[in-house]
Short mmCIF file of C-alpha atoms in Angstrom, two decimals:
data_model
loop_
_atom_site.label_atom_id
_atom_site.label_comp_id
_atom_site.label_asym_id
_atom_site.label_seq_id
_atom_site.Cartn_x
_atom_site.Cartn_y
_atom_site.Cartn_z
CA UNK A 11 74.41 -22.92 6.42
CA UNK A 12 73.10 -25.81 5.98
CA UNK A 13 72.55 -27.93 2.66
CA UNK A 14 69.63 -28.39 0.84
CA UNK A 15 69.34 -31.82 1.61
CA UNK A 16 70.29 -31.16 5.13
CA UNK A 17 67.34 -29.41 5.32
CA UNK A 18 64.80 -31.84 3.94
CA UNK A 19 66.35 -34.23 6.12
CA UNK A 20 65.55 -32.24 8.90
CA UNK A 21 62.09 -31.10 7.75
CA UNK A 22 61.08 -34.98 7.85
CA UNK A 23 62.74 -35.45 10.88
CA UNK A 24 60.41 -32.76 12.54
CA UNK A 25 57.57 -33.64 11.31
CA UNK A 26 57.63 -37.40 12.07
CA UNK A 27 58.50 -37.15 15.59
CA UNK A 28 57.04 -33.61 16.68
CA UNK A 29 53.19 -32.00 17.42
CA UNK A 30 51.41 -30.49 14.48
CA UNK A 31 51.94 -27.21 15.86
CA UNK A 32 55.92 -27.76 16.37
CA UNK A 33 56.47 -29.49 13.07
CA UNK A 34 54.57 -26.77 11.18
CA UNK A 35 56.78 -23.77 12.99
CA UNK A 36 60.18 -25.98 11.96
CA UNK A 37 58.40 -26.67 7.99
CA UNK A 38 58.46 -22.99 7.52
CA UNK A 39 61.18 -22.36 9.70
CA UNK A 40 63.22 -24.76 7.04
CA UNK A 41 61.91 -23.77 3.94
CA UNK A 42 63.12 -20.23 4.75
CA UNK A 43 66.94 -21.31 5.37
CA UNK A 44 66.21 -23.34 1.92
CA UNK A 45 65.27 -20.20 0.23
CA UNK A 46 67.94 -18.05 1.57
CA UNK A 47 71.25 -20.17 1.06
CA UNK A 48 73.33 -17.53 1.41
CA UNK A 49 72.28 -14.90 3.84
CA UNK A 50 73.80 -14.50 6.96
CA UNK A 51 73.12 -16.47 10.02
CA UNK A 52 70.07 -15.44 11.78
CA UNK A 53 69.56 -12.76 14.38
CA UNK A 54 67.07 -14.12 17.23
CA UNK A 55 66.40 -9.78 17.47
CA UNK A 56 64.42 -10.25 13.88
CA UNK A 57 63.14 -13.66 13.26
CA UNK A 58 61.48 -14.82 9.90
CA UNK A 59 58.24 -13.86 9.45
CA UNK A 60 55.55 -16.85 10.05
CA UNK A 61 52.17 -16.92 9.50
CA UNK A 62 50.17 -18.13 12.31
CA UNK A 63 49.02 -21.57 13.17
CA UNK A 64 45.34 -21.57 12.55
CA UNK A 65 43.17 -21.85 15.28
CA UNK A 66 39.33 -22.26 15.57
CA UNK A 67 39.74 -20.08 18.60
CA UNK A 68 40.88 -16.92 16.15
CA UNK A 69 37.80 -17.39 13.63
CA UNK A 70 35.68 -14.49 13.52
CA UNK A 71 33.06 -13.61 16.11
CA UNK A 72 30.25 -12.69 13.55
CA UNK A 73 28.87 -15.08 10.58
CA UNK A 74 26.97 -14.08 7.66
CA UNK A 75 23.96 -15.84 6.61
CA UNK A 76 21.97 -15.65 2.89
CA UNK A 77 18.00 -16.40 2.56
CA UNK A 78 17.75 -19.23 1.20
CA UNK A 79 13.82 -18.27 0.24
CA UNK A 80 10.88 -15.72 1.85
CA UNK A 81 7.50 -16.66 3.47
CA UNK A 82 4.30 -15.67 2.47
CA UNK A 83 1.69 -15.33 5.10
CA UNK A 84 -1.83 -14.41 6.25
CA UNK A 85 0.11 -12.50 9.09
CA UNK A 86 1.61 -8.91 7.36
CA UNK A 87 2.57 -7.93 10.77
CA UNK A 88 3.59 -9.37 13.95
CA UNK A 89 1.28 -8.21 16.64
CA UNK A 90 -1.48 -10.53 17.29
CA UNK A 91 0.55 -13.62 15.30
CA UNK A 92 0.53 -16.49 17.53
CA UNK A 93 2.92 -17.77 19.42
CA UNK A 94 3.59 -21.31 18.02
CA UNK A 95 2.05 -22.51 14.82
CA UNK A 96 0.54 -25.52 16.43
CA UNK A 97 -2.04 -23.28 18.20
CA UNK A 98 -3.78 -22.29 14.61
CA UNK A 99 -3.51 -25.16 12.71
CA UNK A 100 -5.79 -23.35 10.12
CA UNK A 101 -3.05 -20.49 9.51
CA UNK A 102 -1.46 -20.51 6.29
CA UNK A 103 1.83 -19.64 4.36
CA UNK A 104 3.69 -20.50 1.61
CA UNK A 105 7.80 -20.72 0.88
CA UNK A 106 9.61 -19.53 -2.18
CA UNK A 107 12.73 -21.17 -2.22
CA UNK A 108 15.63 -19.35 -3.66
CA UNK A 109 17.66 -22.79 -5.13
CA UNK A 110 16.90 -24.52 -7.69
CA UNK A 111 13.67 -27.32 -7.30
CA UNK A 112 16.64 -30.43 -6.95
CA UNK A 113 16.80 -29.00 -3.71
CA UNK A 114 13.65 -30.49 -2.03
CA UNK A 115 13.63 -33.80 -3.78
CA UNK A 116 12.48 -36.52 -1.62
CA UNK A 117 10.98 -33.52 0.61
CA UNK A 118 7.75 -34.54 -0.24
CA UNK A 119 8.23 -37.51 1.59
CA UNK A 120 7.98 -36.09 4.93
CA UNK A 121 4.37 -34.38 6.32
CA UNK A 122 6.09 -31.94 8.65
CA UNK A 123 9.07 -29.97 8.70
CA UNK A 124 11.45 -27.63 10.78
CA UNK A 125 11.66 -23.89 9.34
CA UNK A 126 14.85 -21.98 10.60
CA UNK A 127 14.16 -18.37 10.00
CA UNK A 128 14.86 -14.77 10.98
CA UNK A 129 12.77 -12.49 13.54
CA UNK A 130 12.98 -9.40 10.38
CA UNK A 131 10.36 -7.19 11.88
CA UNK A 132 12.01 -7.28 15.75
CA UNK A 133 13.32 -3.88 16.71
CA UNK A 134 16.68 -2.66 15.44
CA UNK A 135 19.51 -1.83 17.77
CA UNK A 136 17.35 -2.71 20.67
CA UNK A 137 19.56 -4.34 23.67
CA UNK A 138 17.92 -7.51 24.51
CA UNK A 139 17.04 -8.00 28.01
CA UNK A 140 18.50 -11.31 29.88
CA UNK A 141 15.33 -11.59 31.99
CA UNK A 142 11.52 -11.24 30.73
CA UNK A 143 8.56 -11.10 31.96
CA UNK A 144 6.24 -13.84 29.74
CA UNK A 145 2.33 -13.36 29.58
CA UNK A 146 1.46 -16.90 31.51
CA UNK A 147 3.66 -15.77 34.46
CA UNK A 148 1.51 -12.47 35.24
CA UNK A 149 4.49 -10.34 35.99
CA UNK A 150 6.99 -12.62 37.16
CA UNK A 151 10.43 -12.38 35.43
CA UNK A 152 12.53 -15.73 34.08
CA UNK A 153 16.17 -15.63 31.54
CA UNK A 154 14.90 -14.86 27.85
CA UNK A 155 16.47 -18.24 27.08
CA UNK A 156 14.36 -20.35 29.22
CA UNK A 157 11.16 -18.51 27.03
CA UNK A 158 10.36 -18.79 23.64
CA UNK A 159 10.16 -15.16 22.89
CA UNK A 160 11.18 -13.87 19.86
CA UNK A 161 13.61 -10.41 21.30
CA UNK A 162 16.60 -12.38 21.36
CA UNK A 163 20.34 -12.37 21.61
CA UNK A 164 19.89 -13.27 17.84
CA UNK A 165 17.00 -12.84 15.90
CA UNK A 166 16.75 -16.54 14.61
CA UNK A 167 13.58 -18.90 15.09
CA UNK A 168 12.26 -21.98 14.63
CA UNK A 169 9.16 -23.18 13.46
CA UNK A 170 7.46 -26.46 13.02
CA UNK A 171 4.90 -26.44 10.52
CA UNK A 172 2.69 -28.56 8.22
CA UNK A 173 4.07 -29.35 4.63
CA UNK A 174 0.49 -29.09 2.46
CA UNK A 175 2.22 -29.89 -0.76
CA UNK A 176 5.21 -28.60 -2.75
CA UNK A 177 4.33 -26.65 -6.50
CA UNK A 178 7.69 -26.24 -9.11
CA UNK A 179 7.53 -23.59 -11.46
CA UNK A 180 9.83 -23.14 -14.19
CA UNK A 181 12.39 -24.76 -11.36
CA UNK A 182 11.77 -22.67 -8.53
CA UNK A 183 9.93 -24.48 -5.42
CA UNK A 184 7.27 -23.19 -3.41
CA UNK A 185 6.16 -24.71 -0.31
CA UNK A 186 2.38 -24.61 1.28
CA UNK A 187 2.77 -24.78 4.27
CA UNK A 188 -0.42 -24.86 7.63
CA UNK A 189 0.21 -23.76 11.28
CA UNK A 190 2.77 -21.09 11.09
CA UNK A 191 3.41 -18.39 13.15
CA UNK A 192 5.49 -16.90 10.32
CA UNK A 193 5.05 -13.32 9.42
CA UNK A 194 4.52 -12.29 5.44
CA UNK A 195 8.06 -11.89 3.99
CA UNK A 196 9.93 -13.67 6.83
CA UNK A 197 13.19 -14.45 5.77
CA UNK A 198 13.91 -18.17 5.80
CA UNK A 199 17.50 -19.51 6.80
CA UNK A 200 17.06 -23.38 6.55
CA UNK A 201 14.13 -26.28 5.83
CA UNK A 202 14.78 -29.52 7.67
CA UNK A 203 12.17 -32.87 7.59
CA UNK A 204 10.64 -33.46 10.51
CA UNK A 205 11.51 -36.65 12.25
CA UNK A 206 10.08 -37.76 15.04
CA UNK A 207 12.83 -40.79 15.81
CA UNK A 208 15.10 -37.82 17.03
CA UNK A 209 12.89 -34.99 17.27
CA UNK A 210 10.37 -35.83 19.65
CA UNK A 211 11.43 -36.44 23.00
CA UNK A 212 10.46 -39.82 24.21
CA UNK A 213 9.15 -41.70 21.13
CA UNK A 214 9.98 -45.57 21.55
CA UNK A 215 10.83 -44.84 24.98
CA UNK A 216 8.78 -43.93 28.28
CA UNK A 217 11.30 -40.71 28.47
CA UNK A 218 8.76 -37.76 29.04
CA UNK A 219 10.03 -34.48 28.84
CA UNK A 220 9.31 -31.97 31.29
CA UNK A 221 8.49 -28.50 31.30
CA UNK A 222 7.49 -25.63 33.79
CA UNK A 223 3.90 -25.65 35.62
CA UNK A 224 3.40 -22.02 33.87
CA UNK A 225 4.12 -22.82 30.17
CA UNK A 226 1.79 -26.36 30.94
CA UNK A 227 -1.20 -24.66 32.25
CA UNK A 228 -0.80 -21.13 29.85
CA UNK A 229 -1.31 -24.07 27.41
CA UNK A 230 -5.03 -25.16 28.35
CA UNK A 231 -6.17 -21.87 28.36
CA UNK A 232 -8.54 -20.26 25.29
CA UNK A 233 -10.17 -16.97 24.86
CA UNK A 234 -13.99 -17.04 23.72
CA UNK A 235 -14.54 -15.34 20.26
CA UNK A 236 -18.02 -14.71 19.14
CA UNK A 237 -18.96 -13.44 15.78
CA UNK A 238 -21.56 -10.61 15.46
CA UNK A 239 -24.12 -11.34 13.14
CA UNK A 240 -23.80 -10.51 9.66
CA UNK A 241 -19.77 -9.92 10.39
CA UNK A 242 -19.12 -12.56 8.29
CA UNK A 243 -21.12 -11.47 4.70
CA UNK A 244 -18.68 -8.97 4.03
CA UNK A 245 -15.87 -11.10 3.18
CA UNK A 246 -15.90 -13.22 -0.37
CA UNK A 247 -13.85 -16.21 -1.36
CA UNK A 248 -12.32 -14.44 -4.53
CA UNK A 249 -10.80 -11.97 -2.75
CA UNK A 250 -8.98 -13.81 0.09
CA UNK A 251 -4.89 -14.90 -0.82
CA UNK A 252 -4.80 -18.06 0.72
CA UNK A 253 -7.96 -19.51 1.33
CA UNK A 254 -10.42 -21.55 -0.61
CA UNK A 255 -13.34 -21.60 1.46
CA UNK A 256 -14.45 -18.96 3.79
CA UNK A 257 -15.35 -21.45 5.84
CA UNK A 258 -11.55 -22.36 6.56
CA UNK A 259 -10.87 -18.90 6.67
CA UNK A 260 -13.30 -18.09 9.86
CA UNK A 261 -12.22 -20.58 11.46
CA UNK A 262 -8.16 -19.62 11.34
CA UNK A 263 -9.90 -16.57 12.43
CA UNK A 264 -10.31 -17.78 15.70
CA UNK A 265 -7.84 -19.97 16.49
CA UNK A 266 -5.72 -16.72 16.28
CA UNK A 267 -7.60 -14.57 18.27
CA UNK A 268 -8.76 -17.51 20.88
CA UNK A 269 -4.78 -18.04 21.83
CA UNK A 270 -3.54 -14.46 21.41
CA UNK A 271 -1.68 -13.72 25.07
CA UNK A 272 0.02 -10.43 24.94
CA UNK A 273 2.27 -8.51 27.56
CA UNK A 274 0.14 -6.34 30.68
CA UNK A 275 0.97 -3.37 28.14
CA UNK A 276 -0.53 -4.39 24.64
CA UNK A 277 -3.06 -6.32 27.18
CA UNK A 278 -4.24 -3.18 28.61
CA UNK A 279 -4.19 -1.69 25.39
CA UNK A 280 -6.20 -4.23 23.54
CA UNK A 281 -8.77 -3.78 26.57
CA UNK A 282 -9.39 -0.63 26.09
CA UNK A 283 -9.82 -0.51 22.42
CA UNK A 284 -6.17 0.83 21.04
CA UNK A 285 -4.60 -1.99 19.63
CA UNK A 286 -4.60 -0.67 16.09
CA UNK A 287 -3.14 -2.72 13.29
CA UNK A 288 -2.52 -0.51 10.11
CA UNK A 289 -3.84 -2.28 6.71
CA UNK A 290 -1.50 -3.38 4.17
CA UNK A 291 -1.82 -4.38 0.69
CA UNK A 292 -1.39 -7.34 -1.21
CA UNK A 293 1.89 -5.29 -2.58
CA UNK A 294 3.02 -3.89 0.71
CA UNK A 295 2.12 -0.83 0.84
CA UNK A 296 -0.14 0.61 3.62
CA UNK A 297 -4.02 1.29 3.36
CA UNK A 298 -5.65 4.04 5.46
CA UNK A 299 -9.05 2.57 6.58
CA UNK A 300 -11.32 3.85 9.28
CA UNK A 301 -10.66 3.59 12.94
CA UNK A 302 -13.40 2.70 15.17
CA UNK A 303 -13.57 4.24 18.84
CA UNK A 304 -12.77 1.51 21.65
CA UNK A 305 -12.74 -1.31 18.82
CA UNK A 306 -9.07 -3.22 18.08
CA UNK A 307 -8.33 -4.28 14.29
CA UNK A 308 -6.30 -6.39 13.21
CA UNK A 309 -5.18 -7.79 9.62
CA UNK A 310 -5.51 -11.66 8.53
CA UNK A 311 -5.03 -12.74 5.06
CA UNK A 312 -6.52 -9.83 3.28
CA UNK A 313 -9.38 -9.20 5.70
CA UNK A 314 -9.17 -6.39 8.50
CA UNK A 315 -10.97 -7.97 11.89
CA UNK A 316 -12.44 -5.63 14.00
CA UNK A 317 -12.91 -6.78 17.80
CA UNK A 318 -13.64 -5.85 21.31
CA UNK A 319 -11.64 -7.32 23.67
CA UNK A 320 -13.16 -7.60 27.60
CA UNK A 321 -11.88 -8.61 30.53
CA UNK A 322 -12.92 -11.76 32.04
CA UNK A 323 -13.19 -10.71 35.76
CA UNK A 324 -12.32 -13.76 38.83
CA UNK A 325 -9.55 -15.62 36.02
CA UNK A 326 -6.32 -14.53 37.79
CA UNK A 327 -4.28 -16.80 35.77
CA UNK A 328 -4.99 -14.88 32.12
CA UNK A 329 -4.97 -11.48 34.04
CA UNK A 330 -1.58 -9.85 32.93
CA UNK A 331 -2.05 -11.37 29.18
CA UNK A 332 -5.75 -11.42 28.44
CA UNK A 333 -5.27 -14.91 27.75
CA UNK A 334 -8.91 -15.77 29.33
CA UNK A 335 -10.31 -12.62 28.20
CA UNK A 336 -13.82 -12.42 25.61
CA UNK A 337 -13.31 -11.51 21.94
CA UNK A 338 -16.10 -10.03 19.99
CA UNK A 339 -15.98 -9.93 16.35
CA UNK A 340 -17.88 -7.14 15.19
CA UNK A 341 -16.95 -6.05 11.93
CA UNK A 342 -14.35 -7.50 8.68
CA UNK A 343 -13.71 -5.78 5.71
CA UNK A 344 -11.39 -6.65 3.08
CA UNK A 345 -8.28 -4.42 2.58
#
């Protein structure tokens, strides 16, 4: 058996001249013999026990993730939320940050930033499908990952918003944020600054990024809203969450209805009258209110917006998603 100092002898050895992966089997390999002095020699038929080498290609196949904050937002529920923030730049949401207010020093800084977040209200246990049909393509099917939809392999999104201003209450941070497409208690995973340097394709170069014909000319196109008259007296400033003015308030009420595109099922729905948000409360709960006959509803800020949604015959291009379709406004009452 060899001696003690044998051993270490050999242990440098090893290790000088041999691959991490070698030198670590003959470290424990020697520290064994230097433990056990005097056992027997070794039978190859039961060999020491080792642990194994670690290996990023044995880490787990599942991570956990913790909130690091919630949103609050005009949107309680997803239908009818558009599809980017940039489209309604006169949405509105704010962030409650779960760390401590050193967190976003310096944030303030920045006018724009990245929101990493969680799709909470998509369908549990629901098998994602690898090819989709998106509303601009009228039918036509493309891989989920060359769309932005939010039925994913994982629920996580991305959002870039507007950073309004940042309030710190007795150390917890809240951010106001404009143009979000971020549904009321979204959970939030990370908050990165904007910078457009690195995050916008082509700045201080004449590198244009590209992108398909259907997503360039789904783009350009607006639904009309009208407001019937007198719609509008119902709803008072004191009563709306995020708004100041009702002013600013009407008009985030059609930006969102103006780019709402839709699949040829919740199209055909909203056509004919039954796409029926139900009301919820500034607590959460929900609020029975009156359905009107042929009439959609749907919930912004604290306000329930009725509307009639009709086809705009000849636009082939909006015809599977309503995306050239006319919205009426008949009718908003506060929940």
């Amino acid at each position: 058996m060899p001696s003690s100092s044998t051993t270490s002898l050999l242990t440098l050895t090893l290790f000088l001249t041999l691959s991490p992966t070698t030198a670590y089997f003959f470290r424990r390999l020697s520290s064994f013999l230097a433990r056990n002095p005097s056992n027997k020699s070794i039978d190859k038929s039961d060999p020491p026990q080792l642990s194994p080498v670690p290996s990023p290609t044995t880490a787990s196949n599942s991570i956990q993730i913790t909130p690091i904050g919630h949103i609050s937002s005009i949107y309680p529920l997803c239908v009818g939320t558009p599809r980017q923030g940039s489209l309604s730049p006169s949405s509105r949401a704010s962030l409650t940050l779960s760390p401590d207010s050193a967190c976003i020093s310096g944030l303030s800084s920045f006018t724009h930033v990245w929101i990493l977040f969680h799709f909470h209200l998509n369908t549990s246990g629901r098998r994602v499908r690898s090819k989709i049909s998106p509303p601009s393509l009228g039918g036509k099917k493309v891989g989920v990952l060359s769309t932005r939809s939010p039925h994913r392999y994982n629920d996580i999104g991305f959002s870039l918003v507007r950073l309004e201003s940042i309030q710190i209450k007795k150390n917890v941070a809240t951010l106001k944020l404009t143009g979000v497409d971020l549904c009321d208690g979204t959970p939030v995973i990370d908050v990165k600054p904007y910078v457009p340097h690195y995050d916008s394709v082509g700045y201080g170069s004449d590198e244009v990024a590209e992108v398909p014909e259907w997503i360039n000319e789904g783009l350009k196109l607006r639904r009309k809203v009208v407001f019937k008259e007198g719609c509008k007296d119902k709803v008072t400033m004191k009563r709306l969450k995020f708004y100041d003015e009702t002013s600013d308030f009407f008009k985030a009420v059609e930006e969102i209805l103006s780019v709402d595109v839709r699949s040829k099922y919740h199209t055909k729905k909203a056509r004919s009258g039954k796409s029926s948000q139900p009301a919820v409360s500034s607590t959460g709960s929900r609020v029975d209110l009156e359905e009107v006959e042929g009439v959609c509803r749907q919930q912004i800020d604290s306000v329930m917006v009725y509307f009639k949604c009709e086809r705009n015959v000849g636009k082939e291009w909006g015809e599977g998603s309503g995306a050239e379709d006319f919205i009426e406004v008949i009718d908003m009452v506060h929940v």
